[in-house]
XYZ file of C-alpha atoms in Angstrom:
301
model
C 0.000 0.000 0.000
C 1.585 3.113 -1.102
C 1.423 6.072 1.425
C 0.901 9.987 0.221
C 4.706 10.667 1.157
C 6.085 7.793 -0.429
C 8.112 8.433 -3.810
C 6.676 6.196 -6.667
C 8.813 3.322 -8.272
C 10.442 3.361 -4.391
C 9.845 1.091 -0.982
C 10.808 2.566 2.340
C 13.492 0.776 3.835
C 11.810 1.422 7.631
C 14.976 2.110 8.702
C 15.694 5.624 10.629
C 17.063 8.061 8.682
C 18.086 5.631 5.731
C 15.415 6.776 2.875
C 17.206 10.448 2.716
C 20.160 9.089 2.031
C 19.475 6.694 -0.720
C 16.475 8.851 -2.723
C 13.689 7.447 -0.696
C 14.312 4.491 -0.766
C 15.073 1.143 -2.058
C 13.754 0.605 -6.028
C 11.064 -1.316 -6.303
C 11.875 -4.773 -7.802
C 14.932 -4.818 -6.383
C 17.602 -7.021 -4.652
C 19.310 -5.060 -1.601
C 22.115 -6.498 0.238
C 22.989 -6.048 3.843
C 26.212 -6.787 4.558
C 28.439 -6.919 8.021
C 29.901 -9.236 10.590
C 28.240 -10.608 14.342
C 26.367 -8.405 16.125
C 26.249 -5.269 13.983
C 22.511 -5.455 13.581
C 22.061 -7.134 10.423
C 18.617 -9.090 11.753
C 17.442 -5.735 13.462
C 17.407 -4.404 9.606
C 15.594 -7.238 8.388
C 13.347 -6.975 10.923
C 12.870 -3.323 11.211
C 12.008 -3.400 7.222
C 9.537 -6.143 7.776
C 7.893 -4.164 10.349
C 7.489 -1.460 8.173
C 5.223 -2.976 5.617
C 3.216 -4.994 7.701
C 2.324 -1.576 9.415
C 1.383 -0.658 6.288
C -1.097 -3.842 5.281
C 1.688 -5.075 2.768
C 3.063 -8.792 3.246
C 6.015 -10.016 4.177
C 8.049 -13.379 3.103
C 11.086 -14.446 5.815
C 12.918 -16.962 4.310
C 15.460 -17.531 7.646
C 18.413 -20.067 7.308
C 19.485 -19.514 11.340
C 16.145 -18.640 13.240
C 12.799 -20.679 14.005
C 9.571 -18.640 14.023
C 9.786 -18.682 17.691
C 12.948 -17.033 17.926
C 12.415 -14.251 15.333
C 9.022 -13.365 17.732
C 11.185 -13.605 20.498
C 14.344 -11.414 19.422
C 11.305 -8.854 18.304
C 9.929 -8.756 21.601
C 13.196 -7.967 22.836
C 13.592 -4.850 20.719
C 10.367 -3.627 21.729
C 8.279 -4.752 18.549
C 5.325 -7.076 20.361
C 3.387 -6.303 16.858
C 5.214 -8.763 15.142
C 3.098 -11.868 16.467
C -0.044 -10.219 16.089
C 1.049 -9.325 12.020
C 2.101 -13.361 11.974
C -1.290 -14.698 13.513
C -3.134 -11.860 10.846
C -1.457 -13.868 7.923
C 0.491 -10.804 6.510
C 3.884 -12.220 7.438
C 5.279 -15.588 6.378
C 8.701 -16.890 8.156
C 10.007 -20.168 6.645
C 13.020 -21.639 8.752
C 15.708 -23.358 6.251
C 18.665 -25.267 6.440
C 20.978 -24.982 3.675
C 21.994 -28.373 3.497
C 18.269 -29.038 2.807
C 18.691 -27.452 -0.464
C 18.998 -29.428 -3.540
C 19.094 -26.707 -6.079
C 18.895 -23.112 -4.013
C 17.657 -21.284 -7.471
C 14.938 -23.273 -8.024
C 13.853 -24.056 -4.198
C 14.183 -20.882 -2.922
C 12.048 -18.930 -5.491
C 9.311 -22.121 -5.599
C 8.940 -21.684 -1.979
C 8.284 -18.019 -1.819
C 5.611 -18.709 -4.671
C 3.879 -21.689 -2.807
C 4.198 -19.689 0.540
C 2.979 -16.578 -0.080
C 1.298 -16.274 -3.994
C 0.930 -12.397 -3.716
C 2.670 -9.904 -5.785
C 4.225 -6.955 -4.815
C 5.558 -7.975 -1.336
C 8.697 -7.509 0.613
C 10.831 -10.358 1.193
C 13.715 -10.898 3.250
C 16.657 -14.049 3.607
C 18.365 -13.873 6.422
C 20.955 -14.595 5.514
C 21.457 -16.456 2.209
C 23.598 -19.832 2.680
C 24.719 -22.206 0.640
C 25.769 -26.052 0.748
C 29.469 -26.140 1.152
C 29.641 -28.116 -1.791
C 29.070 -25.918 -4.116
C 32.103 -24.010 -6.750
C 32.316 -20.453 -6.792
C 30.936 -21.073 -10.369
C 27.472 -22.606 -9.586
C 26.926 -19.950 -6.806
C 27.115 -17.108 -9.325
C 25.001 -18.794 -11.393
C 22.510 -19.998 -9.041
C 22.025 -16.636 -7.144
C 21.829 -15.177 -10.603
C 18.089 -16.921 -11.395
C 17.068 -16.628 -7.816
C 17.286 -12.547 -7.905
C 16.110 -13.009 -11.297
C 13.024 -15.059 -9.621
C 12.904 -12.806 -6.631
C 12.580 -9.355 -8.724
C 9.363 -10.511 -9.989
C 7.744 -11.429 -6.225
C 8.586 -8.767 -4.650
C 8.397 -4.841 -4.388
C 12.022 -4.959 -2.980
C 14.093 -7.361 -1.566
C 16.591 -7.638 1.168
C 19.386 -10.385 1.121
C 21.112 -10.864 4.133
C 24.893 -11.890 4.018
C 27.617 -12.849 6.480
C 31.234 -12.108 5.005
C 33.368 -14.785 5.577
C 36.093 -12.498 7.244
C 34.086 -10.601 9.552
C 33.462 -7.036 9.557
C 35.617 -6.031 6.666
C 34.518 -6.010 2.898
C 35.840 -8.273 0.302
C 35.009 -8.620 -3.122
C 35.714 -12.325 -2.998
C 33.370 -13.565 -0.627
C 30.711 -15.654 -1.313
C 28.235 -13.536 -2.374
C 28.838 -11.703 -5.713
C 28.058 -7.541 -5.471
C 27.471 -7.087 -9.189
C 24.525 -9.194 -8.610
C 23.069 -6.801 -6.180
C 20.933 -3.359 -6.773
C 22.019 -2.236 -3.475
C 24.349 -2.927 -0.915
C 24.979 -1.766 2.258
C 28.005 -2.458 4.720
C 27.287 -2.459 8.376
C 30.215 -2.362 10.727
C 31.268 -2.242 14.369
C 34.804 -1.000 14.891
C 34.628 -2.717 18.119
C 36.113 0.664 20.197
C 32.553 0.775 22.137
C 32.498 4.766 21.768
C 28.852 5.921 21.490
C 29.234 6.129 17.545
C 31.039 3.061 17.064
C 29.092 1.106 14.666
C 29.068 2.877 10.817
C 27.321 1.980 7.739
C 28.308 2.923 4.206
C 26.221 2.635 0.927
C 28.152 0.629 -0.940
C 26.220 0.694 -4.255
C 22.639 2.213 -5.233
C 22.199 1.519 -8.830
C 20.290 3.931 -10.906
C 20.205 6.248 -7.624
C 22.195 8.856 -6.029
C 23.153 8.270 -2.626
C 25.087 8.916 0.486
C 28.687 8.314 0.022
C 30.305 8.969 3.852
C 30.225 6.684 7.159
C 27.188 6.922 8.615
C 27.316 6.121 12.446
C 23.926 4.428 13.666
C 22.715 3.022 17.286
C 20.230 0.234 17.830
C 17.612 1.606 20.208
C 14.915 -0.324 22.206
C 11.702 0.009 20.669
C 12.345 1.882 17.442
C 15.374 0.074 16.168
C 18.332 1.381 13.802
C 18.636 4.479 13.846
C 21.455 6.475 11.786
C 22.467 9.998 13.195
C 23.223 12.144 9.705
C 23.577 16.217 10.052
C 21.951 18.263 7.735
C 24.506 19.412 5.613
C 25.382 15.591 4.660
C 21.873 15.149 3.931
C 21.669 18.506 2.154
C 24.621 17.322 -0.052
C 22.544 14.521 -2.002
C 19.426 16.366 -2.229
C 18.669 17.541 -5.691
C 19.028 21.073 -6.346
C 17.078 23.700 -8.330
C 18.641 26.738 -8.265
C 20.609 26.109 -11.787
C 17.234 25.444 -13.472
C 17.444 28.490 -16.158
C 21.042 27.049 -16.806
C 19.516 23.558 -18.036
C 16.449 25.112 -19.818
C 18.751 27.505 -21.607
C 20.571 24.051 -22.793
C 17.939 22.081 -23.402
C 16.819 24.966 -25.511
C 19.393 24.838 -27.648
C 19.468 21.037 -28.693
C 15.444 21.361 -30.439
C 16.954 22.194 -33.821
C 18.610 18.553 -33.556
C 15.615 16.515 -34.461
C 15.146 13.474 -32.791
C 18.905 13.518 -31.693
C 17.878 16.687 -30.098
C 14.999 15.245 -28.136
C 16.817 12.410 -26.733
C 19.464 15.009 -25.847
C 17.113 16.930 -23.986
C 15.800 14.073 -22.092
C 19.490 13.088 -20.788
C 20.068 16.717 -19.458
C 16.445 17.001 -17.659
C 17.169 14.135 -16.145
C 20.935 15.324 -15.093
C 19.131 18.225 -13.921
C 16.311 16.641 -11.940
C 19.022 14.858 -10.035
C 21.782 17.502 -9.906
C 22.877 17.712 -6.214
C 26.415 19.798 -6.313
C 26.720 23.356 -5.625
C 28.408 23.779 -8.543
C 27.032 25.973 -11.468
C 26.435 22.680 -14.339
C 27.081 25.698 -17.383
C 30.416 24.488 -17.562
C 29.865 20.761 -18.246
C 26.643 22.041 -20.240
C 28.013 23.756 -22.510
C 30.711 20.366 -23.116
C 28.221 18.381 -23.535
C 26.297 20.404 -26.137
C 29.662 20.776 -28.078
C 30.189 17.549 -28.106
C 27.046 16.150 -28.868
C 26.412 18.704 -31.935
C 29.887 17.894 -33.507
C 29.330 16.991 -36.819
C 25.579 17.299 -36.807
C 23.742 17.227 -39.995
C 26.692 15.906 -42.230
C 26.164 12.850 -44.207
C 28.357 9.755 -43.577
């Protein structure tokens, strides 16, 4: 159910002062990774973004590889979120408890499962976290997890894919799980100091989005969650601005003698300037691109 604030095409993430940072929030039809070692709140996300829709009369899939029905209302309970059972006895949320031994072929089981489970369109899903038999290459993982988002983009309005890194806190491109495959990813971390701010998260990726690129600290707090503590100048640094808008008009004005080459140029630059965010005047790089684009225009080849 889409809300009056909500952005179109996006899914609130549920989490405290996330959205701003990545336009909104997460793209519908999406895979989103959370990534991050023991203890740095990676099931609080899941949980917190489950929450969030069922609030909201939209349904939720679990898929959990580590924790039993019981557990997951349990560890709610302990946050503070008691609404969890009642959303679970309603019918809107779903938790299947996996092995991954049980497995046979995780591409095909997985996505089967979520369509037997829960038939319904449009919902959020979560694995927490996605594991694989120890059997299989490198190879038939990156294949595999290739058809399941595949699958999963069509079941759901966005999904979240839990991973552990094999090495802890830090982030390495080799582990299991292959980024490229991903929409989004995000990297939680605790640097293990135990100051006040001393777990961070960083937006890894965001495709087709602007986002946040600093360390974000974030505390866990009883009853609401995650909750990441951003000023408002970082925040102010991603939001789109509109003060150059006579700069793009006056650009886009001058591609309509281009023909259709011209319209599709125009459509690039309203889009660079719906999502311009720098303080920067854009005439500069305007004017390049222009130059550029209407080099050799209208000769024959």
């Amino acid at each position: 159910m889409e809300t009056e604030t909500m952005k179109k095409g996006r899914v609130s993430t549920g989490i405290y002062g996330l959205d701003e940072l990545i336009n909104e929030g997460f793209r519908e039809n999406t895979i989103n990774i959370v990534r991050g070692g023991t203890g740095v709140g990676k099931t609080t996300f899941a949980l917190q973004y489950s929450l969030f829709g069922l609030n909201r009369d939209e349904k939720v899939l679990y898929v959990s590889f580590e924790m039993s029905q019981e557990q997951i209302i349990r560890d709610s309970r302990d946050i503070g979120w008691k609404d969890i059972e009642y959303h679970i006895e309603k019918g809107n949320l779903k938790v299947i408890h996996l092995f991954g031994e049980d497995l046979t072929f995780p591409s095909l089981d997985i996505a089967e499962m979520v369509r037997k489970t829960m038939p319904d369109k449009d919902m959020r899903i979560v694995i927490d976290p996605l594991t694989y038999p120890t059997f299989y290459s490198e190879k038939e993982k990156r294949k595999s997890l290739s058809t399941i988002f595949q699958d999963l983009r069509t079941l759901g309005t966005a999904v979240i894919v839990l991973e552990e890194p094999a090495d802890g806190n830090h982030v390495n491109e080799g582990s299991a799980m292959p980024l490229y495959l991903a929409d989004t990813v995000i990297h939680l971390q605790n640097l293990g100091f135990g100051e006040m701010y001393d777990r961070t998260l960083r937006i890894m990726k965001h495709r087709g989005s602007k986002h946040g690129e600093g360390l974000y600290p974030y505390s866990i707090e009883n009853g609401l969650g995650i909750v990441i503590h951003t000023s408002e100048k970082q925040v102010e640094r991603i939001r789109p601005k509109n003060k150059f808008d006579d700069k793009f008009v006056e650009a886009i004005e001058k591609t309509k003698h281009m023909g259709i080459s011209g319209e599709r140029l125009s459509a690039r630059m309203e889009s660079l300037r719906k999502n311009w965010t720098s303080d920067e005047d854009p005439s500069q790089i305007l004017k390049l691109v222009i130059k550029e684009e209407t080099r050799g225009y209208g000769k024959k080849t």
